[in-house]
Amino acid sequence: SCQMDQSTNEPLINYLDLTSKKPWQVFPRAPIFPLLWGATLSLWGRDQSSEQNSCFSETHPVFHPSQSSTYEEVGNRFSIQYGTGSLTGIIGADQVSVEGLTVEGQQFGESVKEPGQTFVNAEFDGILGLGYPSLAAGGVTPVFDNMMAQNLVDLPIFSVYLSSDPQGSSDSELTFGGYDPSHFSGTLNWIPVTKQGYWQIALDRILVGNTVMFCYEGCQAIVDTGTSLLNGPSHKIKELQEAIGATPMDGEYAVNCANLNTMPNVTFLINGVSYTLSPNAYILQDLVDGMQFCSSGFQGLDIPPPAGPLWILGDVFIRQFYAVFDRGNNQVGLAPTVP
Amino acid sequence: AVHRVPLRRHQSVRKKLRAQGLLSDFWKSQNLDMIQFTE
């Protein structure tokens, strides 16, 4: 009876680079930590599952519907397909509390079966979707839509600030009900949403150095906190990797860290405004065996028509540009992040 | 009035696998060739 989505089999591995999590509580259990992604609200674990991976409860809190007086089982089945794993489950409803904001009757997916290791290894315990309702698995109403409907927020706006601090101990923030001017400089540039699913916008041009290299006649992109890197069509990204001097190394594209100062900027022209990423912004630096390792923040991902092709301005981009998501006027606001 | 939700940054799974020298094995186990995939 489970409706499996057969539309795509692209290897979706974005969770590999996930670094941002937030506390989230479904009454009355302990906090769990979801990933912000798409428009699904899903919990990985449910206690009634006999099919659940035995490693699961060791790495994730298990959800106990029977312990909640406010829980209601809706019963619809849902399925989410990932390239390296999948999950199926049922829809339930309960209070969902995020930092003191309590949403009543929030429907969410409770995972019953998770083949493979994808969601066992992943540190996050669920997904808190921030997209439009059309994107929601199982047809549930997303959390922020319920926040708006229940008048929990003054403005139909949420914002994301991702700190560039590589240690990440400080102050990244999701803001419901508005935005915080202290997190960006100058004024927000508002960009109309072109398709209400993901937060999709139009790109005018993409430049490498001072040369227009991609998107000559305009193209489409999504601003997506659930994507860690900056993705684009695979053949374009291959050209881009070559343009910045990245070469294959152990299955991923990397650069010589000593070359950061000579690598080109990559600029996205959006609604007439330039958004420039320096090499320090689009190269991910890491220590491997005490040696500095510099991997490319660009990744090829082909999204077939009619949804694609799409560029995905993920965390690599949002770390540099504070992002405001305005459901009232269906627009995205961007401005340079204050470090 | 805005509601602030602090976000915590964790070491990514990719970094952990890379640090343990297991990233190549991961691509193989998942039948993924990220270089080929990108191409």
Short mmCIF file of C-alpha atoms in Angstrom, two decimals:
data_model
loop_
_atom_site.label_atom_id
_atom_site.label_comp_id
_atom_site.label_asym_id
_atom_site.label_seq_id
_atom_site.Cartn_x
_atom_site.Cartn_y
_atom_site.Cartn_z
CA SER A 1 0.00 0.00 0.00
CA CYS A 2 3.01 2.24 0.21
CA GLN A 3 3.31 4.66 -2.67
CA MET A 4 6.94 4.51 -3.70
CA ASP A 5 8.28 7.44 -5.63
CA GLN A 6 9.78 5.97 -8.78
CA SER A 7 10.55 9.26 -10.46
CA THR A 8 14.29 9.48 -9.84
CA ASN A 9 17.26 7.51 -8.64
CA GLU A 10 19.94 10.14 -8.40
CA PRO A 11 22.38 9.49 -5.59
CA LEU A 12 21.37 12.10 -3.09
CA ILE A 13 24.27 12.31 -0.69
CA ASN A 14 23.90 15.81 0.63
CA TYR A 15 23.59 14.57 4.18
CA LEU A 16 27.27 13.67 4.00
CA ASP A 17 28.18 17.28 4.48
CA LEU A 18 25.49 18.14 6.95
CA THR A 19 26.85 20.27 9.70
CA SER A 20 23.96 22.24 11.12
CA LYS A 21 21.44 20.88 13.52
CA LYS A 22 18.90 22.28 15.87
CA PRO A 23 17.02 21.00 18.90
CA TRP A 24 13.46 19.94 18.33
CA GLN A 25 11.00 18.20 20.61
CA VAL A 26 7.88 16.23 19.97
CA PHE A 27 5.93 16.30 23.19
CA PRO A 28 6.78 14.89 25.70
CA ARG A 29 10.00 13.15 24.79
CA ALA A 30 13.63 14.16 24.86
CA PRO A 31 15.00 16.62 22.33
CA ILE A 32 15.90 15.28 18.94
CA PHE A 33 18.00 16.96 16.32
CA PRO A 34 16.70 17.21 12.79
CA LEU A 35 18.19 18.40 9.56
CA LEU A 36 16.58 21.42 7.90
CA TRP A 37 15.56 20.23 4.51
CA GLY A 38 12.80 20.38 1.92
CA ALA A 39 9.28 20.38 3.22
CA THR A 40 9.08 17.09 5.04
CA LEU A 41 8.84 16.70 8.79
CA SER A 42 10.02 13.20 9.55
CA LEU A 43 11.25 11.36 12.61
CA TRP A 44 13.57 8.47 12.08
CA GLY A 45 12.51 6.15 14.87
CA ARG A 46 9.22 4.73 16.04
CA ASP A 47 8.99 2.19 18.83
CA GLN A 48 6.40 -0.10 17.23
CA SER A 49 8.67 -1.00 14.38
CA SER A 50 9.74 -4.61 14.18
CA GLU A 51 11.45 -3.96 10.89
CA GLN A 52 13.63 -1.19 12.20
CA ASN A 53 17.36 -1.48 11.84
CA SER A 54 18.68 -2.85 15.13
CA CYS A 55 21.45 -0.24 15.23
CA PHE A 56 18.90 2.50 15.05
CA SER A 57 18.00 2.97 18.67
CA GLU A 58 21.69 3.15 19.55
CA THR A 59 22.20 6.23 17.43
CA HIS A 60 18.82 7.97 17.50
CA PRO A 61 16.10 8.63 20.06
CA VAL A 62 13.10 6.39 19.51
CA PHE A 63 9.65 7.92 19.29
CA HIS A 64 7.01 6.49 21.63
CA PRO A 65 3.53 7.59 20.51
CA SER A 66 1.90 5.66 23.32
CA GLN A 67 3.54 7.93 25.88
CA SER A 68 1.87 11.05 24.55
CA SER A 69 -1.64 12.07 25.51
CA THR A 70 -1.75 14.49 22.60
CA TYR A 71 -0.58 12.12 19.89
CA GLU A 72 -2.98 11.18 17.11
CA GLU A 73 -2.29 8.57 14.52
CA VAL A 74 -3.29 9.77 11.08
CA GLY A 75 -2.25 6.51 9.50
CA ASN A 76 -1.37 7.55 5.95
CA ARG A 77 1.69 5.82 4.58
CA PHE A 78 4.61 7.81 3.24
CA SER A 79 7.88 6.99 1.55
CA ILE A 80 11.06 8.95 0.96
CA GLN A 81 13.61 7.67 -1.53
CA TYR A 82 17.27 8.61 -1.26
CA GLY A 83 20.14 7.51 -3.42
CA THR A 84 21.91 5.79 -0.55
CA GLY A 85 18.87 4.76 1.42
CA SER A 86 15.16 5.14 1.84
CA LEU A 87 12.56 5.11 4.51
CA THR A 88 8.90 4.29 4.77
CA GLY A 89 6.53 5.01 7.57
CA ILE A 90 3.22 6.40 8.66
CA ILE A 91 1.86 9.85 9.35
CA GLY A 92 1.03 10.89 12.90
CA ALA A 93 0.28 14.18 14.62
CA ASP A 94 1.31 15.73 17.92
CA GLN A 95 2.55 18.93 19.48
CA VAL A 96 5.88 19.92 18.02
CA SER A 97 7.96 22.37 20.02
CA VAL A 98 10.88 24.29 18.57
CA GLU A 99 12.69 26.53 21.07
CA GLY A 100 9.50 27.29 22.97
CA LEU A 101 7.28 27.68 19.90
CA THR A 102 4.67 24.94 20.16
CA VAL A 103 2.73 23.93 17.09
CA GLU A 104 -0.48 22.04 17.81
CA GLY A 105 -1.54 19.09 15.71
CA GLN A 106 1.59 19.05 13.59
CA GLN A 107 1.54 16.10 11.22
CA PHE A 108 4.83 14.33 10.68
CA GLY A 109 6.19 11.17 9.22
CA GLU A 110 7.30 8.46 11.62
CA SER A 111 9.83 6.22 10.04
CA VAL A 112 9.08 2.54 10.40
CA LYS A 113 11.56 0.98 8.02
CA GLU A 114 14.93 2.31 6.95
CA PRO A 115 16.84 -0.06 4.71
CA GLY A 116 20.58 0.45 4.62
CA GLN A 117 22.85 2.51 6.80
CA THR A 118 22.02 5.99 5.56
CA PHE A 119 19.87 7.08 8.46
CA VAL A 120 21.71 5.00 11.01
CA ASN A 121 24.98 6.77 10.30
CA ALA A 122 23.49 10.21 9.87
CA GLU A 123 23.78 12.28 13.02
CA PHE A 124 20.47 14.00 12.53
CA ASP A 125 17.31 12.38 13.86
CA GLY A 126 14.83 13.77 11.40
CA ILE A 127 14.08 16.41 8.82
CA LEU A 128 12.43 19.76 9.47
CA GLY A 129 11.26 20.93 6.07
CA LEU A 130 11.15 24.63 5.30
CA GLY A 131 9.92 24.50 1.70
CA TYR A 132 6.46 25.12 0.29
CA PRO A 133 3.61 22.67 1.00
CA SER A 134 3.77 21.24 -2.52
CA LEU A 135 7.09 19.69 -1.60
CA ALA A 136 5.91 17.91 1.54
CA ALA A 137 6.03 14.13 1.60
CA GLY A 138 2.77 12.52 2.59
CA GLY A 139 0.85 15.69 1.81
CA VAL A 140 1.33 17.03 5.34
CA THR A 141 1.25 20.71 6.17
CA PRO A 142 4.80 21.94 6.85
CA VAL A 143 5.74 23.28 10.26
CA PHE A 144 6.09 26.89 9.21
CA ASP A 145 2.69 26.85 7.49
CA ASN A 146 1.16 25.73 10.77
CA MET A 147 3.13 28.41 12.64
CA MET A 148 1.57 31.00 10.33
CA ALA A 149 -1.92 29.51 10.56
CA GLN A 150 -1.75 29.33 14.36
CA ASN A 151 -0.48 32.93 14.59
CA LEU A 152 2.71 31.86 16.31
CA VAL A 153 4.77 34.27 14.22
CA ASP A 154 4.14 37.97 13.64
CA LEU A 155 5.47 37.92 10.10
CA PRO A 156 5.39 35.05 7.57
CA ILE A 157 9.15 35.15 7.33
CA PHE A 158 12.00 32.96 8.50
CA SER A 159 15.71 33.54 8.11
CA VAL A 160 18.89 31.51 8.19
CA TYR A 161 22.28 32.68 9.42
CA LEU A 162 25.14 30.20 9.10
CA SER A 163 28.35 31.13 10.81
CA SER A 164 31.58 30.76 8.85
CA ASP A 165 33.39 29.68 11.98
CA PRO A 166 34.86 26.30 11.00
CA GLN A 167 34.66 25.10 14.58
CA GLY A 168 31.02 26.06 14.49
CA SER A 169 30.53 26.44 18.17
CA SER A 170 28.99 29.86 17.87
CA ASP A 171 25.84 31.48 16.82
CA SER A 172 24.41 30.01 13.63
CA GLU A 173 20.73 30.69 13.83
CA LEU A 174 17.33 29.99 12.35
CA THR A 175 14.87 32.81 13.02
CA PHE A 176 11.11 32.39 12.81
CA GLY A 177 8.90 35.46 12.34
CA GLY A 178 11.41 37.89 10.86
CA TYR A 179 15.09 38.54 10.38
CA ASP A 180 17.99 39.95 12.36
CA PRO A 181 19.76 42.94 10.76
CA SER A 182 22.81 42.35 12.94
CA HIS A 183 23.60 39.25 10.87
CA PHE A 184 24.04 41.07 7.56
CA SER A 185 25.50 44.26 6.15
CA GLY A 186 23.77 46.75 3.87
CA THR A 187 20.20 46.12 2.80
CA LEU A 188 18.47 42.94 1.77
CA ASN A 189 18.06 42.42 -1.96
CA TRP A 190 14.70 40.79 -2.61
CA ILE A 191 14.39 38.18 -5.34
CA PRO A 192 11.00 36.87 -6.51
CA VAL A 193 10.29 33.17 -6.11
CA THR A 194 9.75 31.71 -9.59
CA LYS A 195 8.33 28.37 -8.52
CA GLN A 196 6.79 27.56 -5.16
CA GLY A 197 8.19 24.18 -4.15
CA TYR A 198 11.75 24.65 -3.12
CA TRP A 199 12.71 28.31 -2.75
CA GLN A 200 13.36 28.70 -6.46
CA ILE A 201 14.68 31.90 -8.02
CA ALA A 202 16.11 33.06 -11.34
CA LEU A 203 19.86 33.44 -11.90
CA ASP A 204 20.99 36.05 -14.45
CA ARG A 205 24.58 34.92 -15.02
CA ILE A 206 27.44 32.97 -13.40
CA LEU A 207 30.93 34.40 -13.73
CA VAL A 208 34.31 32.85 -13.03
CA GLY A 209 36.71 35.69 -12.45
CA ASN A 210 35.40 38.46 -14.68
CA THR A 211 34.13 36.16 -17.43
CA VAL A 212 30.59 34.95 -17.85
CA MET A 213 31.00 31.18 -17.97
CA PHE A 214 27.55 29.72 -17.29
CA CYS A 215 23.90 30.66 -17.41
CA TYR A 216 24.35 33.01 -20.39
CA GLU A 217 20.63 33.35 -20.97
CA GLY A 218 19.53 33.00 -17.38
CA CYS A 219 18.80 29.82 -15.45
CA GLN A 220 16.99 28.59 -12.36
CA ALA A 221 18.35 27.99 -8.87
CA ILE A 222 17.07 27.12 -5.43
CA VAL A 223 18.27 28.56 -2.15
CA ASP A 224 18.45 25.48 0.02
CA THR A 225 19.69 25.08 3.59
CA GLY A 226 19.43 21.32 3.15
CA THR A 227 22.18 21.17 0.56
CA SER A 228 25.65 21.51 1.98
CA LEU A 229 27.62 22.30 -1.15
CA LEU A 230 26.89 24.40 -4.20
CA ASN A 231 25.44 22.13 -6.87
CA GLY A 232 24.89 22.55 -10.56
CA PRO A 233 24.40 20.51 -13.73
CA SER A 234 27.21 17.95 -13.87
CA HIS A 235 28.75 19.01 -17.19
CA LYS A 236 28.78 22.65 -16.04
CA ILE A 237 30.33 21.73 -12.72
CA LYS A 238 33.03 19.75 -14.47
CA GLU A 239 33.97 22.89 -16.41
CA LEU A 240 33.84 24.90 -13.21
CA GLN A 241 36.12 22.46 -11.38
CA GLU A 242 38.63 22.78 -14.18
CA ALA A 243 38.31 26.57 -14.15
CA ILE A 244 39.18 26.78 -10.46
CA GLY A 245 41.94 24.20 -10.81
CA ALA A 246 40.27 21.37 -8.91
CA THR A 247 41.32 17.83 -9.81
CA PRO A 248 39.98 14.38 -8.81
CA MET A 249 41.51 12.98 -5.65
CA ASP A 250 40.22 9.91 -3.82
CA GLY A 251 36.81 10.23 -5.34
CA GLU A 252 36.28 13.95 -4.90
CA TYR A 253 37.54 17.18 -6.40
CA ALA A 254 40.31 18.90 -4.47
CA VAL A 255 42.76 21.77 -4.91
CA ASN A 256 46.22 22.52 -3.66
CA CYS A 257 45.62 24.65 -0.57
CA ALA A 258 48.63 26.76 -1.48
CA ASN A 259 46.76 27.98 -4.56
CA LEU A 260 43.84 29.61 -2.74
CA ASN A 261 45.26 33.08 -3.24
CA THR A 262 45.48 32.67 -7.00
CA MET A 263 42.13 31.03 -7.65
CA PRO A 264 39.28 33.00 -9.23
CA ASN A 265 36.20 34.35 -7.54
CA VAL A 266 32.90 32.84 -8.62
CA THR A 267 30.05 35.34 -8.93
CA PHE A 268 26.33 34.73 -9.15
CA LEU A 269 24.39 37.61 -10.70
CA ILE A 270 20.89 37.49 -9.27
CA ASN A 271 18.20 40.05 -10.02
CA GLY A 272 20.88 42.50 -11.11
CA VAL A 273 23.01 42.11 -7.97
CA SER A 274 26.36 40.32 -7.79
CA TYR A 275 26.98 37.71 -5.11
CA THR A 276 30.65 36.80 -5.10
CA LEU A 277 32.23 33.74 -3.50
CA SER A 278 35.97 33.93 -2.92
CA PRO A 279 38.10 30.76 -2.95
CA ASN A 280 38.09 30.83 0.84
CA ALA A 281 34.30 30.65 0.68
CA TYR A 282 33.87 27.90 -1.90
CA ILE A 283 36.80 25.70 -0.87
CA LEU A 284 36.25 23.50 2.18
CA GLN A 285 39.35 23.20 4.32
CA ASP A 286 39.96 20.19 6.50
CA LEU A 287 42.80 18.51 8.36
CA VAL A 288 43.62 14.95 7.31
CA ASP A 289 46.44 13.24 9.19
CA GLY A 290 47.64 16.66 10.27
CA MET A 291 47.79 17.89 6.69
CA GLN A 292 45.55 20.60 5.31
CA PHE A 293 43.13 19.24 2.72
CA CYS A 294 41.14 21.53 0.43
CA SER A 295 38.10 20.09 -1.32
CA SER A 296 35.86 21.83 -3.80
CA GLY A 297 32.55 23.18 -2.55
CA PHE A 298 31.04 22.57 -5.98
CA GLN A 299 29.33 19.33 -6.85
CA GLY A 300 27.58 18.03 -9.94
CA LEU A 301 23.96 17.04 -9.57
CA ASP A 302 21.65 16.55 -12.53
CA ILE A 303 18.01 17.25 -11.83
CA PRO A 304 15.98 16.18 -14.86
CA PRO A 305 13.20 18.26 -16.40
CA PRO A 306 10.58 19.38 -15.67
CA ALA A 307 11.92 20.29 -12.20
CA GLY A 308 15.47 20.80 -13.48
CA PRO A 309 18.02 21.64 -14.45
CA LEU A 310 18.68 23.59 -11.27
CA TRP A 311 21.62 25.15 -9.53
CA ILE A 312 21.45 24.70 -5.78
CA LEU A 313 22.76 27.50 -3.62
CA GLY A 314 23.40 25.48 -0.49
CA ASP A 315 25.23 26.14 2.74
CA VAL A 316 28.43 27.12 0.92
CA PHE A 317 26.48 30.09 -0.46
CA ILE A 318 24.29 30.80 2.57
CA ARG A 319 27.33 31.03 4.85
CA GLN A 320 28.33 34.10 2.84
CA PHE A 321 24.86 35.55 2.29
CA TYR A 322 22.23 35.80 5.00
CA ALA A 323 19.01 34.36 3.60
CA VAL A 324 15.50 35.57 4.38
CA PHE A 325 12.55 33.49 3.20
CA ASP A 326 9.35 35.52 2.84
CA ARG A 327 6.22 33.43 2.44
CA GLY A 328 4.01 36.53 2.56
CA ASN A 329 5.45 38.05 -0.59
CA ASN A 330 7.01 34.89 -2.05
CA GLN A 331 10.51 36.28 -2.24
CA VAL A 332 13.99 35.55 -0.97
CA GLY A 333 16.13 38.27 0.60
CA LEU A 334 19.91 38.06 0.43
CA ALA A 335 22.62 40.26 1.92
CA PRO A 336 26.29 39.72 2.83
CA THR A 337 26.66 37.95 6.14
CA VAL A 338 28.44 39.74 8.95
CA PRO A 339 31.20 37.32 10.01
CA ALA B 1 9.12 39.57 18.02
CA VAL B 2 11.21 36.88 16.43
CA HIS B 3 11.91 33.38 17.65
CA ARG B 4 15.55 32.43 17.56
CA VAL B 5 16.61 28.83 17.15
CA PRO B 6 20.34 28.28 17.68
CA LEU B 7 21.99 25.93 15.22
CA ARG B 8 24.93 23.77 16.17
CA ARG B 9 27.60 22.82 13.72
CA HIS B 10 28.91 19.29 13.80
CA GLN B 11 31.64 17.50 11.96
CA SER B 12 30.11 16.15 8.79
CA VAL B 13 29.96 12.47 7.95
CA ARG B 14 32.16 13.18 4.92
CA LYS B 15 34.85 14.71 7.15
CA LYS B 16 34.67 11.81 9.58
CA LEU B 17 35.00 9.26 6.79
CA ARG B 18 37.81 11.22 5.17
CA ALA B 19 39.69 11.51 8.47
CA GLN B 20 39.42 7.74 8.95
CA GLY B 21 40.52 7.07 5.36
CA LEU B 22 37.15 5.48 4.66
CA LEU B 23 35.67 7.90 2.15
CA SER B 24 36.79 5.94 -0.90
CA ASP B 25 35.36 2.76 0.64
CA PHE B 26 32.10 4.56 1.24
CA TRP B 27 31.80 5.57 -2.41
CA LYS B 28 32.47 1.95 -3.41
CA SER B 29 30.00 0.53 -0.91
CA GLN B 30 27.32 2.82 -2.25
CA ASN B 31 28.29 2.13 -5.86
CA LEU B 32 29.04 5.81 -6.30
CA ASP B 33 31.90 7.21 -8.29
CA MET B 34 31.67 10.88 -7.51
CA ILE B 35 34.16 11.82 -10.18
CA GLN B 36 32.35 9.83 -12.82
CA PHE B 37 29.06 11.02 -11.37
CA THR B 38 30.11 14.60 -11.68
CA GLU B 39 31.16 13.99 -15.24
#
